[in-house]
mmCIF file of C-alpha atoms in Angstrom:
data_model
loop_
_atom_site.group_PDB
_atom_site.id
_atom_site.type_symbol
_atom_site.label_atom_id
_atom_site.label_comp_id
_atom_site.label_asym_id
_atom_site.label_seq_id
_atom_site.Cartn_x
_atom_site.Cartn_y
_atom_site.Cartn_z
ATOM 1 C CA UNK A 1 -15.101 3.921 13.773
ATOM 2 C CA UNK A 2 -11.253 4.210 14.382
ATOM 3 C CA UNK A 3 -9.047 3.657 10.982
ATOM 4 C CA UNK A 4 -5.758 1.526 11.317
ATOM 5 C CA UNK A 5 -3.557 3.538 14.317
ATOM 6 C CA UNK A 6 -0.050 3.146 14.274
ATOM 7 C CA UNK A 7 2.691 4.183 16.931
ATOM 8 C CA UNK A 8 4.748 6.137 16.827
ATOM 9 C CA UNK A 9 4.122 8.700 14.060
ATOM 10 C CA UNK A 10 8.126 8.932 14.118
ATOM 11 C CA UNK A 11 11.146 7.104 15.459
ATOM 12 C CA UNK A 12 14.345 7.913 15.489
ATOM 13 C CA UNK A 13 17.128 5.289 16.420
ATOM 14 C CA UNK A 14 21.080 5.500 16.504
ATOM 15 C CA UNK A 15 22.537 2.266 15.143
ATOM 16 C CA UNK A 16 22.270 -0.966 16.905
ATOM 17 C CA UNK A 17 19.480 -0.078 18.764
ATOM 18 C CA UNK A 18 16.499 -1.534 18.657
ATOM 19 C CA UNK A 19 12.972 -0.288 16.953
ATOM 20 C CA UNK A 20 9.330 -1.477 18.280
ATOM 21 C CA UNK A 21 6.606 -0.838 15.418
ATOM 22 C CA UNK A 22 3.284 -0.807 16.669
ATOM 23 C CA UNK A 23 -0.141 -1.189 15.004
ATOM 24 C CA UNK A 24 -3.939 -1.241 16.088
ATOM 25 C CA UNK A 25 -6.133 -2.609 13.027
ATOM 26 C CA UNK A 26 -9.316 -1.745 12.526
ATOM 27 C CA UNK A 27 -12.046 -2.954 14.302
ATOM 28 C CA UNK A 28 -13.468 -6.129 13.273
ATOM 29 C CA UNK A 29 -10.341 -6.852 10.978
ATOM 30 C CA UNK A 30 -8.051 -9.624 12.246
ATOM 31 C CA UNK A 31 -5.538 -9.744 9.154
ATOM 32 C CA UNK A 32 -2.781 -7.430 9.535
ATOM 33 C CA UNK A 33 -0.126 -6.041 6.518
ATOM 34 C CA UNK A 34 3.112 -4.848 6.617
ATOM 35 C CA UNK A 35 4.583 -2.599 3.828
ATOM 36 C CA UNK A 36 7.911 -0.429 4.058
ATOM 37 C CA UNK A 37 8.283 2.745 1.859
ATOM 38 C CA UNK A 38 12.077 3.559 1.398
ATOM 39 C CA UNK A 39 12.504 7.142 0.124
ATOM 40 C CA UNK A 40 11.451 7.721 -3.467
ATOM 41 C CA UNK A 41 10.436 4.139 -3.885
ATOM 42 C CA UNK A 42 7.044 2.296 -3.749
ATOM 43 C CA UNK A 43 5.660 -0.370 -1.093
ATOM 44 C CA UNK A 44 7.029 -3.654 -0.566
ATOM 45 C CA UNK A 45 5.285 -6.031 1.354
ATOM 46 C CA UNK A 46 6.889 -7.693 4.403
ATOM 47 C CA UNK A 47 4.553 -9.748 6.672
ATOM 48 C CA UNK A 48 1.100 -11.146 6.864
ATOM 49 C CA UNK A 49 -0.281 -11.826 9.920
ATOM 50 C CA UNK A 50 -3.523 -12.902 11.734
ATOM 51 C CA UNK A 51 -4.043 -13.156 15.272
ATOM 52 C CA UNK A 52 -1.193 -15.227 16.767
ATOM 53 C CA UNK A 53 0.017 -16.584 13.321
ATOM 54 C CA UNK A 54 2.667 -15.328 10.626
ATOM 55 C CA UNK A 55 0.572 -16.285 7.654
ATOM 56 C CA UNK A 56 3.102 -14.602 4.966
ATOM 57 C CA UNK A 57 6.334 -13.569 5.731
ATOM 58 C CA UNK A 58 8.059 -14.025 2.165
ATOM 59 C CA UNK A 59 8.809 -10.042 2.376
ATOM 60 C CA UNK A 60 10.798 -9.850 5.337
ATOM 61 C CA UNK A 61 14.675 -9.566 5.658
ATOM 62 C CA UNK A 62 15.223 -12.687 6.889
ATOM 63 C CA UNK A 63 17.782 -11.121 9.973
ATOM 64 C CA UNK A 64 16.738 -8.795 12.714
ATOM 65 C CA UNK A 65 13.013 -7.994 11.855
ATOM 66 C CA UNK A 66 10.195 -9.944 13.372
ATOM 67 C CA UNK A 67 6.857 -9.686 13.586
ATOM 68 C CA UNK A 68 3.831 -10.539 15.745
ATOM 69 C CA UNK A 69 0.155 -10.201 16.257
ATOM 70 C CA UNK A 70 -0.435 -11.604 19.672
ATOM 71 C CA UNK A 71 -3.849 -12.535 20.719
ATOM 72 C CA UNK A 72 -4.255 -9.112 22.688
ATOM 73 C CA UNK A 73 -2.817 -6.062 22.117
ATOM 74 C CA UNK A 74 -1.565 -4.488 18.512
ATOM 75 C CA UNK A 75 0.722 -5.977 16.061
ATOM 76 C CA UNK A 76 4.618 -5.149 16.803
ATOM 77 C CA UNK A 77 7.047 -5.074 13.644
ATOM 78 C CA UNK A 78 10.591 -5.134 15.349
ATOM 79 C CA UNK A 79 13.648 -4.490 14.106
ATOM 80 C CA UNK A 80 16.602 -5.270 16.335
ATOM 81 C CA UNK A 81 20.439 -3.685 15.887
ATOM 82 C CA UNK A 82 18.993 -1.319 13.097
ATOM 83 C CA UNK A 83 20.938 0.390 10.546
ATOM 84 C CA UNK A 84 20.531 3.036 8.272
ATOM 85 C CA UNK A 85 19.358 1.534 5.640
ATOM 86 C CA UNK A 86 16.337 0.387 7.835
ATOM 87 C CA UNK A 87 15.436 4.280 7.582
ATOM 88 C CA UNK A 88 11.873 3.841 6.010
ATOM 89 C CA UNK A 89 7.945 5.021 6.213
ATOM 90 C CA UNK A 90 6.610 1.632 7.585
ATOM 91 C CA UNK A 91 2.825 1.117 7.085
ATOM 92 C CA UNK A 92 0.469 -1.429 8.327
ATOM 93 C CA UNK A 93 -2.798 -2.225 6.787
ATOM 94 C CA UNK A 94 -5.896 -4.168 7.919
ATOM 95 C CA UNK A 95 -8.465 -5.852 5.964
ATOM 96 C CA UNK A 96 -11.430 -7.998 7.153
ATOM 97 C CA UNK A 97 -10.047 -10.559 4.298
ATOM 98 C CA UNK A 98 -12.677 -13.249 4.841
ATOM 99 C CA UNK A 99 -11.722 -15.520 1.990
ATOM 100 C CA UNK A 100 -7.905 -15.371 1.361
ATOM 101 C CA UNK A 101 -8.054 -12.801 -1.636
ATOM 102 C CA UNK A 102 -6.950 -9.025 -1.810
ATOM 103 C CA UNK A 103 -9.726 -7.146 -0.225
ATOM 104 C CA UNK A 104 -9.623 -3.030 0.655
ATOM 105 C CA UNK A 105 -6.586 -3.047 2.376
ATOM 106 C CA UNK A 106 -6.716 0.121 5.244
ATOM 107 C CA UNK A 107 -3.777 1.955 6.002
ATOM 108 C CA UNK A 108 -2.286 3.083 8.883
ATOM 109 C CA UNK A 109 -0.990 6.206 9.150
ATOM 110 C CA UNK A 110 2.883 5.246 9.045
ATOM 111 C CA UNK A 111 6.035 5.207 11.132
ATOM 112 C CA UNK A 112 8.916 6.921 9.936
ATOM 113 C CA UNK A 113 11.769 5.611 11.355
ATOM 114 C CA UNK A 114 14.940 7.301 10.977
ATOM 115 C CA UNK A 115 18.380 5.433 11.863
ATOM 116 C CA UNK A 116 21.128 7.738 13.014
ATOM 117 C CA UNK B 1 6.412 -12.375 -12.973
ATOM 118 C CA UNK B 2 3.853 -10.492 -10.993
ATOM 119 C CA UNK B 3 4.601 -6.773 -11.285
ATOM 120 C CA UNK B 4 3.097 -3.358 -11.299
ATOM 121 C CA UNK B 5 4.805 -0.629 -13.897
ATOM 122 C CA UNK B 6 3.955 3.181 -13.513
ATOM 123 C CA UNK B 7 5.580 4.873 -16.262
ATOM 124 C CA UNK B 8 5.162 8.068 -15.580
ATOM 125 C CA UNK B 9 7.264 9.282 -12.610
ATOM 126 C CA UNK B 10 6.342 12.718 -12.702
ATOM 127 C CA UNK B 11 3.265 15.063 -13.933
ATOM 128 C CA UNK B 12 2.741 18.476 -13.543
ATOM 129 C CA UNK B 13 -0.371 20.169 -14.685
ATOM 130 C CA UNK B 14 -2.223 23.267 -14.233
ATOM 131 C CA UNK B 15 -5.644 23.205 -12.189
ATOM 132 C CA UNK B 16 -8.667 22.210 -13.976
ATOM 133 C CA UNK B 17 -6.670 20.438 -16.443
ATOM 134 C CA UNK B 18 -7.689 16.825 -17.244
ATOM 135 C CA UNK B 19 -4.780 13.991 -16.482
ATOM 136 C CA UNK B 20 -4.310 10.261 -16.527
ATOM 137 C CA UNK B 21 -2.056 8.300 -14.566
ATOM 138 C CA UNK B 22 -0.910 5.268 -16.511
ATOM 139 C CA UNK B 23 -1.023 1.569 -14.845
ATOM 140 C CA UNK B 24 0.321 -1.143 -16.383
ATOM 141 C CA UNK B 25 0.403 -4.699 -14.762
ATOM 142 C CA UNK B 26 1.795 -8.346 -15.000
ATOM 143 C CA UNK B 27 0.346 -11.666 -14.024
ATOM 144 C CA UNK B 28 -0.535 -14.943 -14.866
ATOM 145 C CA UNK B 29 -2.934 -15.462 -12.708
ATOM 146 C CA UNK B 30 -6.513 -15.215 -14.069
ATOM 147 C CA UNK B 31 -7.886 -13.654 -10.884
ATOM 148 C CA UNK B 32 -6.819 -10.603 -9.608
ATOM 149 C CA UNK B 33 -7.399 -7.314 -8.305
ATOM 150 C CA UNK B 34 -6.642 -3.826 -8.701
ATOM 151 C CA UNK B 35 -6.331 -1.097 -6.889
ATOM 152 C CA UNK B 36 -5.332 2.859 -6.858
ATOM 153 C CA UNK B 37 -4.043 4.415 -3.501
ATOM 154 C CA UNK B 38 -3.146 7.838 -3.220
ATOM 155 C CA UNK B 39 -0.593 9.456 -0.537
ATOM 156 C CA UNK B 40 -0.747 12.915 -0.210
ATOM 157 C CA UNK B 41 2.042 15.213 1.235
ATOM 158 C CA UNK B 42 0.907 14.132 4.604
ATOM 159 C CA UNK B 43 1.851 10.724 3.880
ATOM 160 C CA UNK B 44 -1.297 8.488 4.398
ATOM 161 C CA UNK B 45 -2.435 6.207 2.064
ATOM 162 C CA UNK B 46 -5.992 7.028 0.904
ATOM 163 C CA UNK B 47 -7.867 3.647 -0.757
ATOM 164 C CA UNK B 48 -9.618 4.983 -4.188
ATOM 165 C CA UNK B 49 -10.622 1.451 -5.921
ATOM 166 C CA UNK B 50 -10.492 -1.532 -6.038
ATOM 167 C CA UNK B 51 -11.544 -3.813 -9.338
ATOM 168 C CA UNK B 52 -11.251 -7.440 -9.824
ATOM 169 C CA UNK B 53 -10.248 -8.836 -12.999
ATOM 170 C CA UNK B 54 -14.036 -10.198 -14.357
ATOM 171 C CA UNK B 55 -15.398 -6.641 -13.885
ATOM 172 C CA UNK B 56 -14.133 -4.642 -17.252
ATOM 173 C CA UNK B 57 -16.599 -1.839 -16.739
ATOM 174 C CA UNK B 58 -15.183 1.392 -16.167
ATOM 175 C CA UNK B 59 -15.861 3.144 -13.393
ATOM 176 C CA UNK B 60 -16.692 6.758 -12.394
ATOM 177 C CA UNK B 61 -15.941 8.878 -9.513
ATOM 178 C CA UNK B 62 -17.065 12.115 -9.156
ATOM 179 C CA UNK B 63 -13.764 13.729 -11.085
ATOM 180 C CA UNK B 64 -12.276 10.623 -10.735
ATOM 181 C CA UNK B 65 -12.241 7.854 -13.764
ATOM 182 C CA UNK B 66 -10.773 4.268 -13.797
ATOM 183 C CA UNK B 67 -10.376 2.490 -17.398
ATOM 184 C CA UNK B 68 -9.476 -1.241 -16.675
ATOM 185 C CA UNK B 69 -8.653 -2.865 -19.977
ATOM 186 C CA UNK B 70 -7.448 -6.568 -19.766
ATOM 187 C CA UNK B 71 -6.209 -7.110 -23.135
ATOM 188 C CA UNK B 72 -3.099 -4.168 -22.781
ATOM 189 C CA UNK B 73 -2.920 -4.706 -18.849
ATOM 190 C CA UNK B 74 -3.827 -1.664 -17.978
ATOM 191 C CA UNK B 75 -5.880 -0.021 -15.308
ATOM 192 C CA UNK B 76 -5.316 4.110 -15.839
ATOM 193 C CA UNK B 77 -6.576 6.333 -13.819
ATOM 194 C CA UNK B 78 -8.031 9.969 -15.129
ATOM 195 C CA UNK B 79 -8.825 12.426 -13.012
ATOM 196 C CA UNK B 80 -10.802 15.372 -14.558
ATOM 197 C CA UNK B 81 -10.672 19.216 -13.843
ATOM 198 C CA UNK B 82 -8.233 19.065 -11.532
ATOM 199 C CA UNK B 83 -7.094 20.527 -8.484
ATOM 200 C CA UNK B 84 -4.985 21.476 -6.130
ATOM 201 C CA UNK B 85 -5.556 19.115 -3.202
ATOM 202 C CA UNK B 86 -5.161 16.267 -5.913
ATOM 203 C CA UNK B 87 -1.337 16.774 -5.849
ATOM 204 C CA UNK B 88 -0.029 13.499 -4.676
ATOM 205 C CA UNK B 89 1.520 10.530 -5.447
ATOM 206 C CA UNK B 90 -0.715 8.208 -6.452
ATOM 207 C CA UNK B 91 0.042 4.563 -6.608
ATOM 208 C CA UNK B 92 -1.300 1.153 -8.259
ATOM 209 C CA UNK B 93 -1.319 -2.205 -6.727
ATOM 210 C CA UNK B 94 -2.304 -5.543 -8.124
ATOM 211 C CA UNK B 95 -3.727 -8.225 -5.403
ATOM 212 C CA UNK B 96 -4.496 -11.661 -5.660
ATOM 213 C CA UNK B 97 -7.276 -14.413 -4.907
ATOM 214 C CA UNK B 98 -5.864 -17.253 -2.396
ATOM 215 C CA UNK B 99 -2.604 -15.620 -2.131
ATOM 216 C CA UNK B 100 -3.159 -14.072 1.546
ATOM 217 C CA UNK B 101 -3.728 -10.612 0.090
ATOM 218 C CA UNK B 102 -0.422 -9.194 0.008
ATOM 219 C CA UNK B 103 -0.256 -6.279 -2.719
ATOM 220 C CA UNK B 104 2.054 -5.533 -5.278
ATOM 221 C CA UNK B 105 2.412 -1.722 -5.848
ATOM 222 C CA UNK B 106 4.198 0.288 -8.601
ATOM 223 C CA UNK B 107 6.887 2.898 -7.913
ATOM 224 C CA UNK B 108 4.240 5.800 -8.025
ATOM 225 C CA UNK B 109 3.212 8.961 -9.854
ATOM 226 C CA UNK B 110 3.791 12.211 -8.213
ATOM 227 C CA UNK B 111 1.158 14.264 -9.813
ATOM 228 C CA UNK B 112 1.603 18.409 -8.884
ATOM 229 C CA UNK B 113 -1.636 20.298 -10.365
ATOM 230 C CA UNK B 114 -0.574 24.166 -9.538
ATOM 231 C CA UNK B 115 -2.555 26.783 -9.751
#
């Protein structure tokens, strides 16, 4: 049984370029997290998402990053024009969530994304 | 406020020492959850426990310990004898019921156990 996947392991980007965040959950688990880790800090949560709805996105910057978790396919975090203070470990987690509380959240593996 | 404090920034120990990793959370809510995740050099996050806030019993892993006491907000985690592959930073998290499951985590403890 295949953990959370996420792609890539590493990304680097010069400034005002764009980033594409991908993540496979689980399977069986349609609620998808994501967290970013900035250096020497802890995770903060960004988005919630099921499949084809943004459940939770009180976390996000609320300019240049989206998020979506179409019917097919992985989730995509995207962060458009980035800068270098978008330079973070980003982590997505799955759960199977079935009643709205906290359950085992599974992590992904990370992308680090480095903005040049 | 909803908020997750880890204290202790740092340990270093020597192996087969005993250590605890201090937890301390905030919330009004009266049902909650807690959790321990630890992220090894590699960078992962490994899931350790989770506890919800009507279970008090303290629980037992192997070397691992978790003391969950409600009336100081506190959920410490102990691990016993240990070892080298337990250097990591180790992080709490406090969830929530009917709040979509987002998790609050603390800053982190970088434990280093050397030999």
């Amino acid at each position: 049984n295949a953990g959370v996947m996420q792609n890539p392991r590493h990304l680097v980007r010069r400034r005002g370029q764009e980033a594409r965040l991908r993540c496979s959950p689980m399977k069986g688990h349609s609620h998808v997290y994501w967290y970013r880790q900035l250096p020497e800090e802890g995770l903060k949560f960004m988005v919630y998402l099921q499949k084809e709805n943004i459940i939770d996105e009180s976390g996000m910057p609320k300019e240049r990053f989206s998020a979506e978790f179409p019917k097919e396919g992985p989730s995509i975090l995207r962060i458009q024009q980035v800068v270098r203070g978008d330079s973070a470990a980003y982590f997505c987690a799955s759960s199977p969530n079935m009643d709205g509380s906290s359950y085992e959240q599974y992590f992904g593996p990370g992308t680090r994304l480095t903005v040049t | 406020a909803q908020k997750v404090t880890q204290a202790q920034t740092e340990i270093s120990v020597v192996e087969k020492e005993d250590v605890t990793l201090d937890c301390v959370y905030e919330t009004r809510d009266t049902t909650y959850y807690l959790f321990w995740y630890k992220q090894p050099p590699s960078g992962e996050l490994v899931f350790l426990i989770r506890r919800n806030s009507f279970d008090e019993q303290n629980e037992i892993s192997g070397r691992y310990s978790w003391n969950f006491q409600k009336s100081t907000s506190s959920f410490n985690f102990t691990i016993t004898a240990s070892q080298v592959v337990d250097s990591a930073v180790y992080f709490c998290a406090l969830g929530f019921y009917n709040q979509g499951g987002k998790l609050i985590f603390g800053q982190g403890t970088e434990l280093s156990v050397k030999p």
